[in-house]
CSV table of C-alpha atoms in Angstrom, one decimal:
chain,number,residue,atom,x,y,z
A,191,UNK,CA,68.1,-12.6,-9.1
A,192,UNK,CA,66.4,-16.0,-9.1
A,193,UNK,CA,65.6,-15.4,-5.0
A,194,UNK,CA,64.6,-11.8,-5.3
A,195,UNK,CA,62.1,-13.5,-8.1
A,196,UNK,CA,60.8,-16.0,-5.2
A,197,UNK,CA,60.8,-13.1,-2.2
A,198,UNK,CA,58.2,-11.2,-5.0
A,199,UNK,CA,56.4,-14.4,-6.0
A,200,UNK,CA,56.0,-14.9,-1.6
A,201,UNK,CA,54.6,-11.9,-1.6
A,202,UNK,CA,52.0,-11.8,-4.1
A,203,UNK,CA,51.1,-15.2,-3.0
A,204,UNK,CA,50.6,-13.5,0.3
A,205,UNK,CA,48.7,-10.6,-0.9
A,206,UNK,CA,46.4,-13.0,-2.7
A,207,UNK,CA,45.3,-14.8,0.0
A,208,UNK,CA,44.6,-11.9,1.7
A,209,UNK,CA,43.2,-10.0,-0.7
A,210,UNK,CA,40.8,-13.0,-1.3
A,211,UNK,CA,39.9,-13.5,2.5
A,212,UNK,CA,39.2,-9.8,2.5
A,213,UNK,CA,36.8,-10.3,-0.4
A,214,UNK,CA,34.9,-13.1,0.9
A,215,UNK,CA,34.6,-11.1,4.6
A,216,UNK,CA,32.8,-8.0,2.4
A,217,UNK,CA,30.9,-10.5,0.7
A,218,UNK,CA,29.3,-12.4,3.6
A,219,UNK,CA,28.7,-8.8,4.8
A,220,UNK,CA,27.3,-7.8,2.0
A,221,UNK,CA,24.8,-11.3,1.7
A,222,UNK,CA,24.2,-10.8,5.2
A,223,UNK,CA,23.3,-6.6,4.8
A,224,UNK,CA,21.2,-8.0,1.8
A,225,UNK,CA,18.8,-9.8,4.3
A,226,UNK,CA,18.7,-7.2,6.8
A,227,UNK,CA,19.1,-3.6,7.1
A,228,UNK,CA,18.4,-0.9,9.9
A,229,UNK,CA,17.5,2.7,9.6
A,230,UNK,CA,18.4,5.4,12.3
A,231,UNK,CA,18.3,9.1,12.4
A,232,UNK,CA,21.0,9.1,14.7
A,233,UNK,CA,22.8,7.0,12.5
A,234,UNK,CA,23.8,4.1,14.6
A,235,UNK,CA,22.1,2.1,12.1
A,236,UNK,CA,23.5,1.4,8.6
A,237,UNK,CA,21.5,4.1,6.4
A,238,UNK,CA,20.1,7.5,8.0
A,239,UNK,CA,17.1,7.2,5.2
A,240,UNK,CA,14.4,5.1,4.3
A,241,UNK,CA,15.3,5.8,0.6
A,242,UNK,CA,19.1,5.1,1.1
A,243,UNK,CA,17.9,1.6,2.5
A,244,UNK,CA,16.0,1.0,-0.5
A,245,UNK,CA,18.1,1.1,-3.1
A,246,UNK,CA,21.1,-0.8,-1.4
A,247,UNK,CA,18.9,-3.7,-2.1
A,248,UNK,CA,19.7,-6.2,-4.5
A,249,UNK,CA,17.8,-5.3,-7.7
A,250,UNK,CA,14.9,-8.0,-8.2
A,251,UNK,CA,16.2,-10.1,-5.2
A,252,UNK,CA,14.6,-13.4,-4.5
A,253,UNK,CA,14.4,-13.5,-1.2
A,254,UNK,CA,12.3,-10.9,1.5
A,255,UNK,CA,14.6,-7.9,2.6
A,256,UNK,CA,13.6,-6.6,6.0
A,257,UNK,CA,14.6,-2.5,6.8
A,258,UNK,CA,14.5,-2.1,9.9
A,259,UNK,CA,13.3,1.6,10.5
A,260,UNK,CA,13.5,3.1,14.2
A,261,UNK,CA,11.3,5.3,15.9
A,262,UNK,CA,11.4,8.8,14.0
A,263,UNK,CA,9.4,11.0,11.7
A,264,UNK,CA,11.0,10.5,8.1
A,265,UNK,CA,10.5,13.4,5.8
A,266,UNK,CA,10.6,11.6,3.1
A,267,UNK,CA,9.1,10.7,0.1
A,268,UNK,CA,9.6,7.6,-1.0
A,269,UNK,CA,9.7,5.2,-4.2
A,270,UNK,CA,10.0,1.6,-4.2
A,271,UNK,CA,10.9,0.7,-7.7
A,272,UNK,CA,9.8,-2.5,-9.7
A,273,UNK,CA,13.2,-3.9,-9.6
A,274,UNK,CA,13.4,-3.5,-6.0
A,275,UNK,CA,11.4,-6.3,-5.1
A,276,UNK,CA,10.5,-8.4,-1.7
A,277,UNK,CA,11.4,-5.3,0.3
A,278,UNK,CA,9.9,-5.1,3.8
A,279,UNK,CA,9.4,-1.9,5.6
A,280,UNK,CA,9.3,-3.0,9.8
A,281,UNK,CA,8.4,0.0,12.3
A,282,UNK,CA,9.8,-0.3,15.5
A,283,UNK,CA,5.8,1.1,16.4
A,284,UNK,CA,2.9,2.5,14.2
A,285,UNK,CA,2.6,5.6,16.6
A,286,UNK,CA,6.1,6.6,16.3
A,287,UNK,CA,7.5,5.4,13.1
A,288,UNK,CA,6.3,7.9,10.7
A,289,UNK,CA,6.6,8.3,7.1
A,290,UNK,CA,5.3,11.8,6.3
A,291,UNK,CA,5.4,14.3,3.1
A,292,UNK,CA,2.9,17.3,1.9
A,293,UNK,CA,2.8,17.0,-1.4
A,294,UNK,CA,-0.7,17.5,-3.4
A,295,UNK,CA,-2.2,18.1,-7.2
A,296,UNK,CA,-1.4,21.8,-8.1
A,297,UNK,CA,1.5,22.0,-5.7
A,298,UNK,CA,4.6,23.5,-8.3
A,299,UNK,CA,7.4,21.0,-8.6
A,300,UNK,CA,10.9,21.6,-7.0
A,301,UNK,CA,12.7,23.9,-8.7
A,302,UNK,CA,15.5,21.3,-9.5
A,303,UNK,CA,12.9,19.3,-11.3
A,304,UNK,CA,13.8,17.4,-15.1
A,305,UNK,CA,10.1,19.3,-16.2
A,306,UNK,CA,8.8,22.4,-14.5
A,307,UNK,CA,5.2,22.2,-13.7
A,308,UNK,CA,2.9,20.6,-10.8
A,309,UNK,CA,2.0,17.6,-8.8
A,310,UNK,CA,-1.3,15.6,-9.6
A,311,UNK,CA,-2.8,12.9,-7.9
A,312,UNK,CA,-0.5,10.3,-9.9
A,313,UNK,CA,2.6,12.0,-7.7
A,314,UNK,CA,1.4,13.5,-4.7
A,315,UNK,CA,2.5,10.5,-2.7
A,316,UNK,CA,4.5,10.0,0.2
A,317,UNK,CA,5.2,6.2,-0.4
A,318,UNK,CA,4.9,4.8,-3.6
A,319,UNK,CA,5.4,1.0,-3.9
A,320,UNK,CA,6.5,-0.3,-7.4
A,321,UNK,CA,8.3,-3.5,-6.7
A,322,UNK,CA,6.4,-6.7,-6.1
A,323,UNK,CA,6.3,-8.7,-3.1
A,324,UNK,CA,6.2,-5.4,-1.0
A,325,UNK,CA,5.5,-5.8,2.6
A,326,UNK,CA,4.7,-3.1,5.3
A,327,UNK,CA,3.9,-3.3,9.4
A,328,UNK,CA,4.3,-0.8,12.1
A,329,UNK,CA,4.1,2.0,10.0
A,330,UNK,CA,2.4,5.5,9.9
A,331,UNK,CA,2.2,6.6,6.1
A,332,UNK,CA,0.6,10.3,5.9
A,333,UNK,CA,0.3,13.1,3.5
A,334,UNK,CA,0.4,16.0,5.9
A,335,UNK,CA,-0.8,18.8,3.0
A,336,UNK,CA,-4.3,19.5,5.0
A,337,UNK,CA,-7.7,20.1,2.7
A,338,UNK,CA,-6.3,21.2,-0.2
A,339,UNK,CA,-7.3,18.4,-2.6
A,340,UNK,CA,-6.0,15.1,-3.7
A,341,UNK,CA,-3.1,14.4,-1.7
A,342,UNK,CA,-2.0,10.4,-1.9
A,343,UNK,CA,-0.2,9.3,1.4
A,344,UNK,CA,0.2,5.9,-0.3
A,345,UNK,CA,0.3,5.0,-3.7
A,346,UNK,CA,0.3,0.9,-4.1
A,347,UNK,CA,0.6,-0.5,-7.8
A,348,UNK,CA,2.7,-3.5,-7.3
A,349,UNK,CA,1.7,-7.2,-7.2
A,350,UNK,CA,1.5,-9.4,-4.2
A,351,UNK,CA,1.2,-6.4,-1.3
A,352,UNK,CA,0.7,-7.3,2.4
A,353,UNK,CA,0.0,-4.3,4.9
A,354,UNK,CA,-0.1,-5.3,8.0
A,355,UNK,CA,-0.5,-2.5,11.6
A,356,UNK,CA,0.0,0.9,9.3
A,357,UNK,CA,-2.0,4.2,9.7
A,358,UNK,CA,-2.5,5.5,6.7
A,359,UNK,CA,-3.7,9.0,6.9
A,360,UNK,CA,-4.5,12.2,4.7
A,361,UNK,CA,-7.7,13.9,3.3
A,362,UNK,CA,-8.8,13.3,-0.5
A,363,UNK,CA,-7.3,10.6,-2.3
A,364,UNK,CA,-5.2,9.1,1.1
A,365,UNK,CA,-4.7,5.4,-0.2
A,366,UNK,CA,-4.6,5.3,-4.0
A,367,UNK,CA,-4.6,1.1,-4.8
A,368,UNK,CA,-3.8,1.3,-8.3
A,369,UNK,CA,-3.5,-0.8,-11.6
A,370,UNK,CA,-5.4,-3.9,-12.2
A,371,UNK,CA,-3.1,-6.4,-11.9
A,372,UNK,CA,-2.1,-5.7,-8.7
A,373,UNK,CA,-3.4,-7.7,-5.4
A,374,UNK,CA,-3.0,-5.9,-2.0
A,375,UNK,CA,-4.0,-7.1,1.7
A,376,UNK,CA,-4.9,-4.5,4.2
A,377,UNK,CA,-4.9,-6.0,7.7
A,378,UNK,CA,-5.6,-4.3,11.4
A,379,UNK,CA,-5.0,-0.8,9.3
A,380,UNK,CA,-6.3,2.5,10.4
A,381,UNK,CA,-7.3,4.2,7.1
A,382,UNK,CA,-8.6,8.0,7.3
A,383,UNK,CA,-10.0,10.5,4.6
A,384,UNK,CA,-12.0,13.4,3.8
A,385,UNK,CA,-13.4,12.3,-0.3
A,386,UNK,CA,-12.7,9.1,-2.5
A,387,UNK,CA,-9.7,8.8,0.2
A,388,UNK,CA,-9.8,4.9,-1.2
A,389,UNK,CA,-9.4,4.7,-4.7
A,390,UNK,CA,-8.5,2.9,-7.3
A,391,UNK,CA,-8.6,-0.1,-9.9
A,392,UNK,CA,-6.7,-3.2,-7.8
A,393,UNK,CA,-8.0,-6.1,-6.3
A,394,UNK,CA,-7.6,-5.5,-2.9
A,395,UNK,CA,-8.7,-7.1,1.0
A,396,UNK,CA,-9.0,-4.8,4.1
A,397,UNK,CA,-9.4,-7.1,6.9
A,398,UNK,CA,-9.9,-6.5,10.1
A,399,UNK,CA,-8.9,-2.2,9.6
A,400,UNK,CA,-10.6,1.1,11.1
A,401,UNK,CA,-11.9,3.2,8.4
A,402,UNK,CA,-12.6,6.9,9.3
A,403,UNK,CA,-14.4,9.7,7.4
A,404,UNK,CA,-13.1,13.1,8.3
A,405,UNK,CA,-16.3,14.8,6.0
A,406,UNK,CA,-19.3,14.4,4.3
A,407,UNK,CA,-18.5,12.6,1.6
A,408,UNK,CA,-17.7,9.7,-0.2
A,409,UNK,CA,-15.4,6.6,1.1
A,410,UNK,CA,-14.1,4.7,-2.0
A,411,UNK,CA,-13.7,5.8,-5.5
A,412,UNK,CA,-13.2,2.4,-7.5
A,413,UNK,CA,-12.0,2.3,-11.3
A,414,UNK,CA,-12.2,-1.3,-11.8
A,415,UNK,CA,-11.6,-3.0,-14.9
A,416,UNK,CA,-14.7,-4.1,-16.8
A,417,UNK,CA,-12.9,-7.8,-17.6
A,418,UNK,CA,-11.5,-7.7,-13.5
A,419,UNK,CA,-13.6,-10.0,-11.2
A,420,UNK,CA,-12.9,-8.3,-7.7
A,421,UNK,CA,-12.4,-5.0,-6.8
A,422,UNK,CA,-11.8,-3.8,-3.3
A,423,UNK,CA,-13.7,-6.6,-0.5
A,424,UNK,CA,-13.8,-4.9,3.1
A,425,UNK,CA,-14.1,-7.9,5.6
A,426,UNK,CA,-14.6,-7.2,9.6
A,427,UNK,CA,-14.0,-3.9,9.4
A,428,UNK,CA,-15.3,-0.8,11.4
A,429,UNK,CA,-16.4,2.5,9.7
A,430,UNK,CA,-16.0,5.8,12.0
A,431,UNK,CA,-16.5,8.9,11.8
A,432,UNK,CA,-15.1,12.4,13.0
A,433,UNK,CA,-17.1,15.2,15.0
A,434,UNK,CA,-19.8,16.7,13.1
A,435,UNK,CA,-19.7,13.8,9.9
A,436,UNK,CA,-23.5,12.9,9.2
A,437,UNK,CA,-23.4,12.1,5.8
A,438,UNK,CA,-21.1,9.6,4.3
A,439,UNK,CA,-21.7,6.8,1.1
A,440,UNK,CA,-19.9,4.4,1.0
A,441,UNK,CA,-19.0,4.7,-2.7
A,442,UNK,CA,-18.9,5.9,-6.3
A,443,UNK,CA,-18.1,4.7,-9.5
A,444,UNK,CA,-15.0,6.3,-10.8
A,445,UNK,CA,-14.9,4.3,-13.7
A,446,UNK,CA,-18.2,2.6,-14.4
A,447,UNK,CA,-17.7,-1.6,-13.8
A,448,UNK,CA,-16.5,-0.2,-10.0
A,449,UNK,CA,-16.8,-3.4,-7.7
A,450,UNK,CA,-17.1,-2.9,-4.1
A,451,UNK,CA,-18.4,-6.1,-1.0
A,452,UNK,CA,-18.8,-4.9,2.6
A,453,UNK,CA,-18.7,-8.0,4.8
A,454,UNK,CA,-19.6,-8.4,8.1
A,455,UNK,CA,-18.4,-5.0,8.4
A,456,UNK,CA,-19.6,-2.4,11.2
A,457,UNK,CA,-21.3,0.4,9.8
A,458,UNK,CA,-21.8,3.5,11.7
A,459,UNK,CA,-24.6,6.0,11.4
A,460,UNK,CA,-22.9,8.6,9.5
A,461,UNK,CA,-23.1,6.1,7.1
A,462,UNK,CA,-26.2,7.3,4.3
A,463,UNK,CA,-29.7,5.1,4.2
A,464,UNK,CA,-28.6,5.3,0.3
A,465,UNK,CA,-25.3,3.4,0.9
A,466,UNK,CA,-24.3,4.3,-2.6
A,467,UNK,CA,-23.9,7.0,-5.1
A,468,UNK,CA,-24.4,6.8,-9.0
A,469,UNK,CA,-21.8,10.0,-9.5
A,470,UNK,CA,-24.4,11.6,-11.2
A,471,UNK,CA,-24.6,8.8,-13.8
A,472,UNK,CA,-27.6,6.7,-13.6
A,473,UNK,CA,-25.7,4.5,-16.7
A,474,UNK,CA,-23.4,3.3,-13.4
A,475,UNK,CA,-26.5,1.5,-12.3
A,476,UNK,CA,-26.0,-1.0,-14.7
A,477,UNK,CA,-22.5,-1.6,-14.2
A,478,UNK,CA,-21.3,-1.3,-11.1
A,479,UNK,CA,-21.1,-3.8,-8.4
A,480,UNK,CA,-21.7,-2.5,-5.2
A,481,UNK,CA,-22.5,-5.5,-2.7
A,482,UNK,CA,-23.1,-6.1,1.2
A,483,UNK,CA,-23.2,-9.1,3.5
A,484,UNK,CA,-24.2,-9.5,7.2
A,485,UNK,CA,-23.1,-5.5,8.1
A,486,UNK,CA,-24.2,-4.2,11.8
A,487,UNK,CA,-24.1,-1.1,13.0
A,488,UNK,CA,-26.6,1.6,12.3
A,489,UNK,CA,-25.2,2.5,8.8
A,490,UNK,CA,-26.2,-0.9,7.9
A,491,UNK,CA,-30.1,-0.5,7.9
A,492,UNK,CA,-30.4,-1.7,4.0
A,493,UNK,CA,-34.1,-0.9,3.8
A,494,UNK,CA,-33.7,2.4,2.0
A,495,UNK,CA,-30.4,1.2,0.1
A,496,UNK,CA,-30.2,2.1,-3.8
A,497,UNK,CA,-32.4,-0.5,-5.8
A,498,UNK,CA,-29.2,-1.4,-7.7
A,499,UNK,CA,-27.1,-2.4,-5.0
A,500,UNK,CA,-26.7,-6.3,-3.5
A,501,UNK,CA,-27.5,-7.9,-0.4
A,502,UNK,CA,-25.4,-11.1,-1.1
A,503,UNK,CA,-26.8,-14.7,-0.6
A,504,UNK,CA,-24.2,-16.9,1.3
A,505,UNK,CA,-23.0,-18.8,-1.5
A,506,UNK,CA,-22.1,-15.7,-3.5
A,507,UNK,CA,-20.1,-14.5,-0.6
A,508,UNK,CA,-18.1,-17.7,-0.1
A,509,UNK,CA,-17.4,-17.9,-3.8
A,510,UNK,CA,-16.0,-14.7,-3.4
A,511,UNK,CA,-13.5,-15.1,-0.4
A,512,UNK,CA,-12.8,-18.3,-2.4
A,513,UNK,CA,-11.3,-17.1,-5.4
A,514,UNK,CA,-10.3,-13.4,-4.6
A,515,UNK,CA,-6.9,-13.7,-4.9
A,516,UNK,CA,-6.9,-16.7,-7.0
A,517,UNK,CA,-4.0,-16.9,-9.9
A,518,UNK,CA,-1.6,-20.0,-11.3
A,519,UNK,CA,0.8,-19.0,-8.3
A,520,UNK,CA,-1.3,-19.6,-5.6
A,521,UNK,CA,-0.1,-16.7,-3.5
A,522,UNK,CA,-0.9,-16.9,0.2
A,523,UNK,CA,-0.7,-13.2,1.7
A,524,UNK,CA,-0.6,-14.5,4.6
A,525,UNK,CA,2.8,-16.3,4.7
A,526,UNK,CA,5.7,-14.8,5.7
């Protein structure tokens, strides 16, 4: 009895160890899956979808998640949640790693929706980035929908957001940079739209990106807070046109303390003399900030420009690209 007893107690012992070994081999696969994960239509790499990736990563982790997504179009519509945070999306190329969707405002919801009713702007989006710490390069993120109203192709509302090499692409409302506390960096972007196809009430920086009107309309639709000192600052970047475009501002207030800088930005001539649009409300004259520094380019003529608009002095500018994205944690966007 008494060495039947020690055979069993052998074994056990045995089967802990390797129970345990087992447990610590799934761990360091798990820590090291945690760091790093690849997405592949073919499915030779660990998830087959952008989503799947997403939320196998450690809720609020502390340390930058890179998915690695291969060349493919991803019909997808993504959401990267606030506890999903320091998650970054890597294309293998921005021409052939493509995030697309065709949702719009009026489009009916699925039928296997919680609520039957339809899209709005708020969830038209093809990426929608929730979590903070977000980071994104190498990317195409498009709404595909065509003309048939707001359609977001990327809706940004978390804090401490770094673009880097995307295309962004839709008609209305392409690039919706929402909620006041949220800072954002745009940087070598291509950024196209038909109306208000940037909008929204974050701080946010667009260095460096190609931004192209697809109509005669309006480029950026800013809701800035009334107690928020930046708004959206475009710095070195080039404004393009499609065929037959004539007759673009550069913006409206869509809420009335709208703050918008141009900087040493190239202006083309579809641009209007005006430069900027009241929305019908001459009480946005007194509000808004709508500002310009040391623009070229044939759009940049400021001689017939709205009497309420800025030509900054050099000191206002530098206190600007000072403080921008100024807070007690002394972010740096451009850290990796």
């Amino acid at each position: 009895m008494i060495s039947l007893l020690k055979k069993h107690a052998q074994c056990m012992l045995a089967f802990t160890v390797m129970f345990s070994a087992a447990r610590v081999e799934a761990s360091t696969a798990q820590t090291k899956n945690l760091t790093e994960l690849t997405v592949a239509q073919d499915g030779t790499g660990d998830y087959k979808t952008i989503q799947e990736a997403v939320n196998a990563v450690r809720d609020f982790s502390q340390q930058q998640v890179t998915i690695h997504i291969r060349r493919g179009i991803y019909p997808e519509k993504i959401v990267i949640p606030a506890w999903k945070t320091h998650v970054f999306l890597l294309g293998d190329d921005t021409a052939n790693t493509i995030i697309t969707n065709a949702d719009y405002s009026g489009k009916s919801l699925p039928s296997n929706a919680e609520t039957p009713g339809k899209y709005s702007t708020f969830n038209s989006y093809t990426l929608q980035v929730k979590g903070n710490d977000f980071r994104a390069e190498k990317l195409t993120i498009e709404n595909k929908a065509g003309r048939v109203g707001q359609a977001v192709a990327l809706h940004a509302e978390a804090d401490r957001c770094v673009f880097n090499d995307c295309r962004i692409t839709g008609n209305q409302d392409t690039l919706f940079a929402a909620t006041t506390n949220s800072r954002q960096l745009y940087q070598n972007c291509y950024i196209e739209g038909t109306t208000d196809f940037i909008f929204g009430d974050a701080t946010a920086v667009f260095q460096n990106c190609v931004i192209k009107s697809l109509a005669n309309s309006y480029i950026i639709a800013a809701s800035t807070a009334a107690n928020q000192p930046y708004g959206f600052v475009f710095i070195n970047c080039k404004l393009t046109a499609g065929a037959g475009v004539q007759k673009v501002f550069l913006g409206k207030p869509w809420r009335p303390y709208a703050k918008v800088v141009f900087y040493k930005c190239e202006l083309g001539s579809h641009i209007a003399p005006q430069g900027w649009h009241n929305w019908n409300n001459p009480a946005n004259e007194s509000t808004a900030f709508y500002a310009e520094f040391q623009n070229t380019g044939s759009g940049a003529d400021a001689s017939q420009r709205v009497s309420w608009a800025r030509q900054l002095s050099p000191d206002e500018m530098k206190d600007i690209l000072l403080h921008i994205f100024n807070k007690k944690d002394n972010w740096d966007p451009e850290a990796k």
